[in-house]
Amino acid sequence: MASDGEAATSLQVLRRLDTGPRGLTEAGAAARLADLGENAPPLPHTASWPLRCARALRDPFTAVLLTLGLVSALVASWGTAVVILALVAVSCGLRAAGEHRADRSLAALRELVAGTATVLRRAGADAEPRAREVPVTELVPGDVVRLGPGDLVPADVRLLRARGLTVHQAVLTGESAPVAKAAVDAPAVAVADGAAGAADAGPFQEPYLCFQGSGVASGSATAVVVETGERTRFAAAQGVAGGRREASAFDRSVHGISWVLIRFMLLTPPLVLMANAALRGRGLETLPFAVAVAVGLTPEMLPVIVTTCLARGAALLARAHRVVVRRLPALHDLGAVDVLCLDKTGTLTQDRPVVARALGPDGDDDPEVLRWAAVGAWWTLQLAELPAPDALDEALLSAAGPVGEEYDGVGAVPFDPERRTATAVVADTLGTRLLVTRGAAEDVLDRCDLEPAARERLLALAAREAGAGLRVLGVATAPRPSRTRPYTAADEHGLTFRGLVTFRDALAPGAAEALRTLTGLGVTVRVLTGDHPSTAARACRDLGLAADRVTVAGDPLDLDADVVARCTPEDKARIVAGLRAAGHTVGFLGDGVNDVPALRAADVGIAPRTAVDLARETAAVVLAEKDLGAIGYAVTAGRHSSANIASYLRVTLSSNLGNVIAMLAAGLLLPFLPMLPVQVLAQNLCFDAAQLAFAHDRPGPAALRRPTVLRPRAFLRFITGFGVLNAVADLATFGVLALALRGPDALDDQAVFHSAWFTENLLTQALVMFVLRGGTRPGPVGRAAAALAAVGLLLPPGPLGAALGMTGLPPAYHLLLAAVLGLYALALRAVRARHDRR
């Protein structure tokens, strides 16, 4: 649609749409409505709750837990089955609830385009047009509509006539200031903006186009509808929002680790059954043991640990920094973010200009230029009956202080987007008047009496300032004789050029410090904006942000650019998706409907509480204020939670893998099962309970200085190396017990063997928790490891140990186990030190 508005005049647009200023006939509009459909965003397809829950089972870890739960129930291991199936039910319920909230927020979009519109329709081809109210859903391309203050723009329209029209586009761009619109046939391009203070032309700043979902702030207009329904920019953003969200960094890492575990677990029960049947003549009676071993490899507490870690981090963020995490896995994604993409306006800057310098014609500082510009702004505001000063005039009045009242105002010619100047007329001396004109530098210079060489020199001065990322305002004056006839734009000639006032964007408070914090955390900030490249680069340099590589959005995408200017919503989403495809974990901060595609494309979307509803509902993290400093706190909280989750996975997977390897080997070498199924499950329960401490741990500072990423291949190498080391310690224990019981043929005391191996397993797991956790202080994990070791020593001789088929061990056995554990602890520390160096 935008291309039609940009490349064609209003007459060409009317011809393309086969319409005219008098509007469509009723029959023609009805035919188009039947052909093109209603003017409303498409409703998302909503699934039933059972279907949503069934979709959740597609998660590999959830599916494998369900399978193990069902197998545990089949072999009458009811305790294990109940715990596992409860975890599956909670996981499915949470996922289904999240989908339901997303569907509800998308369905609410229709409320933004509900109501009626004033349209010109004709009863027949020769009939006169008649203005009437029709439902917005019945509008079609070619309809001519009228807009007034308070109206919602009902579709994407091209202006045919406009008078003082300004519109609020916050629903599309997130910017609060109204935007001036005019029925021009070509976009106005100049060295700098005029006195209206419009922002640099961006994807929604074309002066002759208005977009569905915008609201008319002031003025009136007649416009032709060019796009409706799914073809509007508003619906395009919703269409991307309603699409399927790609897997986030958390989803990808958990899925990768889950598939590694699945391969082990699918192989374990068949190997145990076949080996025992072939070597020991034991068949189906070993099925409970095989299932127990497979369950032992599963990190059953992963959902609990993950949920607890993330929930505690989210609660702390909400309480201390007013950051709401709407989707818990997003907190992990924040910890893994290494690239943060954001817009300039309203994030790095305050969406308002401030005066930078006032320059005389010679290029030197001249405060008189600022004073005259402020006088013009003051009397234009007083005499033109403007509701409020525009952004540049407000900056002038703020910088100059109380000026203007020393003169008597006579008249004013307000700013016009086509003329791009504004003039105030004040009484100067007896019988004379003074015109004070300000506006785009090029247009002001065109109205001045200057030699061609002087004009070119001043244009070059304005271009130099604009090239430095500043907005430039020209100021000129001219005496005029007193008269009663009103002053008009025709009087803006023969002016004396006074100089230039330059403006920069007001920097957001705390933005510079927040950017330094993010950079210190290893997060690269990329600015994606619809502004002019030099304007964006200037704001970045003022904040100390890298702006060495500044490009304009287009094909091919430059993923290494620090600043990408002139971005459309689609450009932002493509850049974010490209960064993710390049292996980065990407966060995106946005607050308008135009940001929704990028919010969904990012690993974690971030929006302030003041964002439009759709952006806020799409984002996974909501900030109470649009404050970059809060993102730094959120990233640190995410790394805190992720480091604890990673520590838990390293410890539990390496320990479990070592135990499984040792049990499989011992099961083939022993004339009896190395441990009873109930003992395996009891050991797992003790280990799992101790590992809850990871949810309350405080990771070392090193874990918070860089993005935390759970890489499946790195985890596989880690757990394989330490798992084999753990298996060696278990098999060494088996050898020591064999010798202590006078050789393998004398291993007839099953209770002693089971008790010794039960104790040794819990002690090695306690060592693994303490050594592989990392950090210097023991903390909750150290205390939990000590408690686990105590359970391993005290449970077998107690009454619960007797109920589980175990017995107390003689002191000699404890000495043998201590020798094995001492050597294992030394080896564990040596391998960990080598791993950290690598």
PDB file of C-alpha atoms in Angstrom, residues 408-583:
ATOM      1  CA  ASP A 408       2.996  43.429  20.929  1.00  0.00           C
ATOM      2  CA  GLY A 409       1.837  40.640  18.693  1.00  0.00           C
ATOM      3  CA  VAL A 410       0.002  41.674  15.552  1.00  0.00           C
ATOM      4  CA  GLY A 411      -0.558  38.510  13.547  1.00  0.00           C
ATOM      5  CA  ALA A 412       0.649  35.020  12.772  1.00  0.00           C
ATOM      6  CA  VAL A 413       0.829  32.707   9.790  1.00  0.00           C
ATOM      7  CA  PRO A 414       0.987  29.176  11.229  1.00  0.00           C
ATOM      8  CA  PHE A 415       3.179  26.405   9.927  1.00  0.00           C
ATOM      9  CA  ASP A 416       2.095  24.669   6.748  1.00  0.00           C
ATOM     10  CA  PRO A 417       3.643  21.290   5.748  1.00  0.00           C
ATOM     11  CA  GLU A 418       3.785  22.391   2.099  1.00  0.00           C
ATOM     12  CA  ARG A 419       5.312  25.815   2.796  1.00  0.00           C
ATOM     13  CA  ARG A 420       7.397  24.501   5.700  1.00  0.00           C
ATOM     14  CA  THR A 421       7.656  27.893   7.393  1.00  0.00           C
ATOM     15  CA  ALA A 422       5.800  29.770  10.145  1.00  0.00           C
ATOM     16  CA  THR A 423       5.704  33.535  10.694  1.00  0.00           C
ATOM     17  CA  ALA A 424       4.800  35.814  13.592  1.00  0.00           C
ATOM     18  CA  VAL A 425       4.283  39.562  13.151  1.00  0.00           C
ATOM     19  CA  VAL A 426       5.113  41.906  16.060  1.00  0.00           C
ATOM     20  CA  ALA A 427       5.045  45.641  16.501  1.00  0.00           C
ATOM     21  CA  ASP A 428       8.583  46.984  16.237  1.00  0.00           C
ATOM     22  CA  THR A 429       8.719  50.778  16.250  1.00  0.00           C
ATOM     23  CA  LEU A 430       6.004  53.324  15.684  1.00  0.00           C
ATOM     24  CA  GLY A 431       4.337  52.611  12.388  1.00  0.00           C
ATOM     25  CA  THR A 432       6.364  49.483  11.485  1.00  0.00           C
ATOM     26  CA  ARG A 433       5.954  45.816  11.931  1.00  0.00           C
ATOM     27  CA  LEU A 434       8.552  43.046  12.075  1.00  0.00           C
ATOM     28  CA  LEU A 435       8.076  39.624  10.490  1.00  0.00           C
ATOM     29  CA  VAL A 436       9.824  36.787  12.312  1.00  0.00           C
ATOM     30  CA  THR A 437       9.949  33.713  10.079  1.00  0.00           C
ATOM     31  CA  ARG A 438      11.326  30.334  11.018  1.00  0.00           C
ATOM     32  CA  GLY A 439      11.203  26.968   9.290  1.00  0.00           C
ATOM     33  CA  ALA A 440      13.187  24.525   7.207  1.00  0.00           C
ATOM     34  CA  ALA A 441      16.536  26.140   6.436  1.00  0.00           C
ATOM     35  CA  GLU A 442      16.218  25.670   2.690  1.00  0.00           C
ATOM     36  CA  ASP A 443      12.770  27.285   2.542  1.00  0.00           C
ATOM     37  CA  VAL A 444      13.738  30.191   4.794  1.00  0.00           C
ATOM     38  CA  LEU A 445      16.813  30.879   2.645  1.00  0.00           C
ATOM     39  CA  ASP A 446      14.627  30.846  -0.489  1.00  0.00           C
ATOM     40  CA  ARG A 447      12.707  33.782   1.019  1.00  0.00           C
ATOM     41  CA  CYS A 448      15.809  35.838   1.897  1.00  0.00           C
ATOM     42  CA  ASP A 449      17.628  38.491  -0.165  1.00  0.00           C
ATOM     43  CA  LEU A 450      20.995  36.786  -0.648  1.00  0.00           C
ATOM     44  CA  GLU A 451      23.699  36.568  -3.234  1.00  0.00           C
ATOM     45  CA  PRO A 452      23.917  33.076  -4.814  1.00  0.00           C
ATOM     46  CA  ALA A 453      27.337  32.477  -3.261  1.00  0.00           C
ATOM     47  CA  ALA A 454      26.106  33.468   0.200  1.00  0.00           C
ATOM     48  CA  ARG A 455      23.044  31.257  -0.173  1.00  0.00           C
ATOM     49  CA  GLU A 456      25.178  28.262  -1.164  1.00  0.00           C
ATOM     50  CA  ARG A 457      27.501  28.874   1.797  1.00  0.00           C
ATOM     51  CA  LEU A 458      24.570  28.984   4.239  1.00  0.00           C
ATOM     52  CA  LEU A 459      23.020  25.876   2.679  1.00  0.00           C
ATOM     53  CA  ALA A 460      26.337  24.094   3.169  1.00  0.00           C
ATOM     54  CA  LEU A 461      26.384  25.228   6.809  1.00  0.00           C
ATOM     55  CA  ALA A 462      22.877  23.859   7.339  1.00  0.00           C
ATOM     56  CA  ALA A 463      23.787  20.627   5.562  1.00  0.00           C
ATOM     57  CA  ARG A 464      26.875  20.231   7.771  1.00  0.00           C
ATOM     58  CA  GLU A 465      24.806  20.566  10.923  1.00  0.00           C
ATOM     59  CA  ALA A 466      22.144  18.200   9.581  1.00  0.00           C
ATOM     60  CA  GLY A 467      24.847  15.712   8.601  1.00  0.00           C
ATOM     61  CA  ALA A 468      26.013  15.726  12.204  1.00  0.00           C
ATOM     62  CA  GLY A 469      22.598  14.390  13.226  1.00  0.00           C
ATOM     63  CA  LEU A 470      21.088  17.714  14.295  1.00  0.00           C
ATOM     64  CA  ARG A 471      17.747  19.124  13.251  1.00  0.00           C
ATOM     65  CA  VAL A 472      18.106  22.593  11.768  1.00  0.00           C
ATOM     66  CA  LEU A 473      15.755  25.573  11.919  1.00  0.00           C
ATOM     67  CA  GLY A 474      16.316  28.695   9.830  1.00  0.00           C
ATOM     68  CA  VAL A 475      15.417  32.121  11.297  1.00  0.00           C
ATOM     69  CA  ALA A 476      14.884  35.350   9.356  1.00  0.00           C
ATOM     70  CA  THR A 477      13.230  38.745   9.927  1.00  0.00           C
ATOM     71  CA  ALA A 478      11.957  41.602   7.778  1.00  0.00           C
ATOM     72  CA  PRO A 479      10.412  45.031   8.528  1.00  0.00           C
ATOM     73  CA  ARG A 480       7.002  45.782   7.056  1.00  0.00           C
ATOM     74  CA  PRO A 481       4.844  48.885   7.132  1.00  0.00           C
ATOM     75  CA  SER A 482       1.882  48.905   9.455  1.00  0.00           C
ATOM     76  CA  ARG A 483      -1.436  47.930   7.911  1.00  0.00           C
ATOM     77  CA  THR A 484      -4.891  46.652   8.808  1.00  0.00           C
ATOM     78  CA  ARG A 485      -4.994  43.926   6.145  1.00  0.00           C
ATOM     79  CA  PRO A 486      -4.036  40.476   7.589  1.00  0.00           C
ATOM     80  CA  TYR A 487      -0.568  39.161   6.951  1.00  0.00           C
ATOM     81  CA  THR A 488      -0.292  36.034   4.802  1.00  0.00           C
ATOM     82  CA  ALA A 489       2.342  33.653   3.467  1.00  0.00           C
ATOM     83  CA  ALA A 490       2.779  36.015   0.500  1.00  0.00           C
ATOM     84  CA  ASP A 491       4.529  38.450   2.848  1.00  0.00           C
ATOM     85  CA  GLU A 492       7.364  35.966   3.447  1.00  0.00           C
ATOM     86  CA  HIS A 493       9.829  37.479   0.971  1.00  0.00           C
ATOM     87  CA  GLY A 494      12.802  39.813   0.994  1.00  0.00           C
ATOM     88  CA  LEU A 495      13.803  38.531   4.447  1.00  0.00           C
ATOM     89  CA  THR A 496      17.070  39.143   6.282  1.00  0.00           C
ATOM     90  CA  PHE A 497      18.679  35.878   7.323  1.00  0.00           C
ATOM     91  CA  ARG A 498      19.422  35.867  11.050  1.00  0.00           C
ATOM     92  CA  GLY A 499      20.942  32.394  11.476  1.00  0.00           C
ATOM     93  CA  LEU A 500      20.263  28.774  12.425  1.00  0.00           C
ATOM     94  CA  VAL A 501      19.042  27.036  15.552  1.00  0.00           C
ATOM     95  CA  THR A 502      20.053  23.387  15.833  1.00  0.00           C
ATOM     96  CA  PHE A 503      18.344  20.729  17.915  1.00  0.00           C
ATOM     97  CA  ARG A 504      19.326  17.334  19.191  1.00  0.00           C
ATOM     98  CA  ASP A 505      17.163  14.659  20.727  1.00  0.00           C
ATOM     99  CA  ALA A 506      16.899  14.867  24.499  1.00  0.00           C
ATOM    100  CA  LEU A 507      18.693  11.847  25.913  1.00  0.00           C
ATOM    101  CA  ALA A 508      16.766   9.500  28.146  1.00  0.00           C
ATOM    102  CA  PRO A 509      17.828   9.850  31.808  1.00  0.00           C
ATOM    103  CA  GLY A 510      20.135   7.051  32.818  1.00  0.00           C
ATOM    104  CA  ALA A 511      20.418   5.690  29.264  1.00  0.00           C
ATOM    105  CA  ALA A 512      24.195   6.195  29.048  1.00  0.00           C
ATOM    106  CA  GLU A 513      24.829   4.403  32.349  1.00  0.00           C
ATOM    107  CA  ALA A 514      22.429   1.603  31.407  1.00  0.00           C
ATOM    108  CA  LEU A 515      24.225   1.098  28.086  1.00  0.00           C
ATOM    109  CA  ARG A 516      27.568   0.873  29.885  1.00  0.00           C
ATOM    110  CA  THR A 517      26.073  -1.725  32.214  1.00  0.00           C
ATOM    111  CA  LEU A 518      24.766  -3.793  29.309  1.00  0.00           C
ATOM    112  CA  THR A 519      28.100  -3.578  27.509  1.00  0.00           C
ATOM    113  CA  GLY A 520      29.853  -4.708  30.689  1.00  0.00           C
ATOM    114  CA  LEU A 521      27.533  -7.716  30.766  1.00  0.00           C
ATOM    115  CA  GLY A 522      28.663  -8.721  27.261  1.00  0.00           C
ATOM    116  CA  VAL A 523      25.453  -7.538  25.558  1.00  0.00           C
ATOM    117  CA  THR A 524      25.841  -5.818  22.186  1.00  0.00           C
ATOM    118  CA  VAL A 525      23.251  -3.078  21.569  1.00  0.00           C
ATOM    119  CA  ARG A 526      21.933  -2.618  18.026  1.00  0.00           C
ATOM    120  CA  VAL A 527      19.728   0.372  17.177  1.00  0.00           C
ATOM    121  CA  LEU A 528      16.930  -0.302  14.650  1.00  0.00           C
ATOM    122  CA  THR A 529      15.080   2.911  13.893  1.00  0.00           C
ATOM    123  CA  GLY A 530      12.949   4.627  11.299  1.00  0.00           C
ATOM    124  CA  ASP A 531      14.897   7.856  11.776  1.00  0.00           C
ATOM    125  CA  HIS A 532      17.502   9.429   9.521  1.00  0.00           C
ATOM    126  CA  PRO A 533      20.917   7.676   9.795  1.00  0.00           C
ATOM    127  CA  SER A 534      22.769  10.772  10.991  1.00  0.00           C
ATOM    128  CA  THR A 535      20.123  11.539  13.634  1.00  0.00           C
ATOM    129  CA  ALA A 536      20.343   8.029  15.043  1.00  0.00           C
ATOM    130  CA  ALA A 537      24.150   8.017  14.913  1.00  0.00           C
ATOM    131  CA  ARG A 538      24.294  11.371  16.739  1.00  0.00           C
ATOM    132  CA  ALA A 539      22.141  10.073  19.605  1.00  0.00           C
ATOM    133  CA  CYS A 540      24.314   6.957  19.875  1.00  0.00           C
ATOM    134  CA  ARG A 541      27.523   8.973  19.997  1.00  0.00           C
ATOM    135  CA  ASP A 542      26.081  11.322  22.639  1.00  0.00           C
ATOM    136  CA  LEU A 543      25.364   8.242  24.774  1.00  0.00           C
ATOM    137  CA  GLY A 544      28.782   6.669  24.235  1.00  0.00           C
ATOM    138  CA  LEU A 545      27.285   3.855  22.164  1.00  0.00           C
ATOM    139  CA  ALA A 546      29.233   2.443  19.234  1.00  0.00           C
ATOM    140  CA  ALA A 547      28.053   3.940  15.937  1.00  0.00           C
ATOM    141  CA  ASP A 548      30.989   3.100  13.685  1.00  0.00           C
ATOM    142  CA  ARG A 549      28.835   1.225  11.213  1.00  0.00           C
ATOM    143  CA  VAL A 550      25.589   2.981  10.258  1.00  0.00           C
ATOM    144  CA  THR A 551      23.495   1.654   7.394  1.00  0.00           C
ATOM    145  CA  VAL A 552      20.063   2.103   5.868  1.00  0.00           C
ATOM    146  CA  ALA A 553      17.680  -0.855   5.881  1.00  0.00           C
ATOM    147  CA  GLY A 554      17.497  -2.744   2.627  1.00  0.00           C
ATOM    148  CA  ASP A 555      18.656  -5.877   0.829  1.00  0.00           C
ATOM    149  CA  PRO A 556      20.942  -7.470   1.708  1.00  0.00           C
ATOM    150  CA  LEU A 557      20.686  -6.994   5.456  1.00  0.00           C
ATOM    151  CA  ASP A 558      23.816  -5.845   7.267  1.00  0.00           C
ATOM    152  CA  LEU A 559      23.731  -7.858  10.486  1.00  0.00           C
ATOM    153  CA  ASP A 560      26.993  -6.314  11.722  1.00  0.00           C
ATOM    154  CA  ALA A 561      25.754  -2.710  11.629  1.00  0.00           C
ATOM    155  CA  ASP A 562      25.598  -0.804  14.927  1.00  0.00           C
ATOM    156  CA  VAL A 563      22.720   1.349  13.656  1.00  0.00           C
ATOM    157  CA  VAL A 564      20.196   0.449  10.966  1.00  0.00           C
ATOM    158  CA  ALA A 565      18.111   3.472   9.945  1.00  0.00           C
ATOM    159  CA  ARG A 566      14.917   3.845   7.902  1.00  0.00           C
ATOM    160  CA  CYS A 567      13.656   0.513   9.246  1.00  0.00           C
ATOM    161  CA  THR A 568      10.141  -0.677   8.479  1.00  0.00           C
ATOM    162  CA  PRO A 569       8.463  -3.174  10.835  1.00  0.00           C
ATOM    163  CA  GLU A 570       9.359  -5.940   8.403  1.00  0.00           C
ATOM    164  CA  ASP A 571      13.005  -4.813   8.348  1.00  0.00           C
ATOM    165  CA  LYS A 572      13.196  -5.008  12.140  1.00  0.00           C
ATOM    166  CA  ALA A 573      11.766  -8.533  12.171  1.00  0.00           C
ATOM    167  CA  ARG A 574      14.124  -9.669   9.392  1.00  0.00           C
ATOM    168  CA  ILE A 575      17.172  -8.259  11.170  1.00  0.00           C
ATOM    169  CA  VAL A 576      16.208  -9.944  14.438  1.00  0.00           C
ATOM    170  CA  ALA A 577      15.566 -13.248  12.658  1.00  0.00           C
ATOM    171  CA  GLY A 578      18.886 -12.925  10.818  1.00  0.00           C
ATOM    172  CA  LEU A 579      20.786 -12.359  14.042  1.00  0.00           C
ATOM    173  CA  ARG A 580      19.151 -15.434  15.567  1.00  0.00           C
ATOM    174  CA  ALA A 581      20.007 -17.502  12.510  1.00  0.00           C
ATOM    175  CA  ALA A 582      23.623 -16.351  12.920  1.00  0.00           C
ATOM    176  CA  GLY A 583      23.677 -17.955  16.380  1.00  0.00           C
TER     177      GLY A 583
END
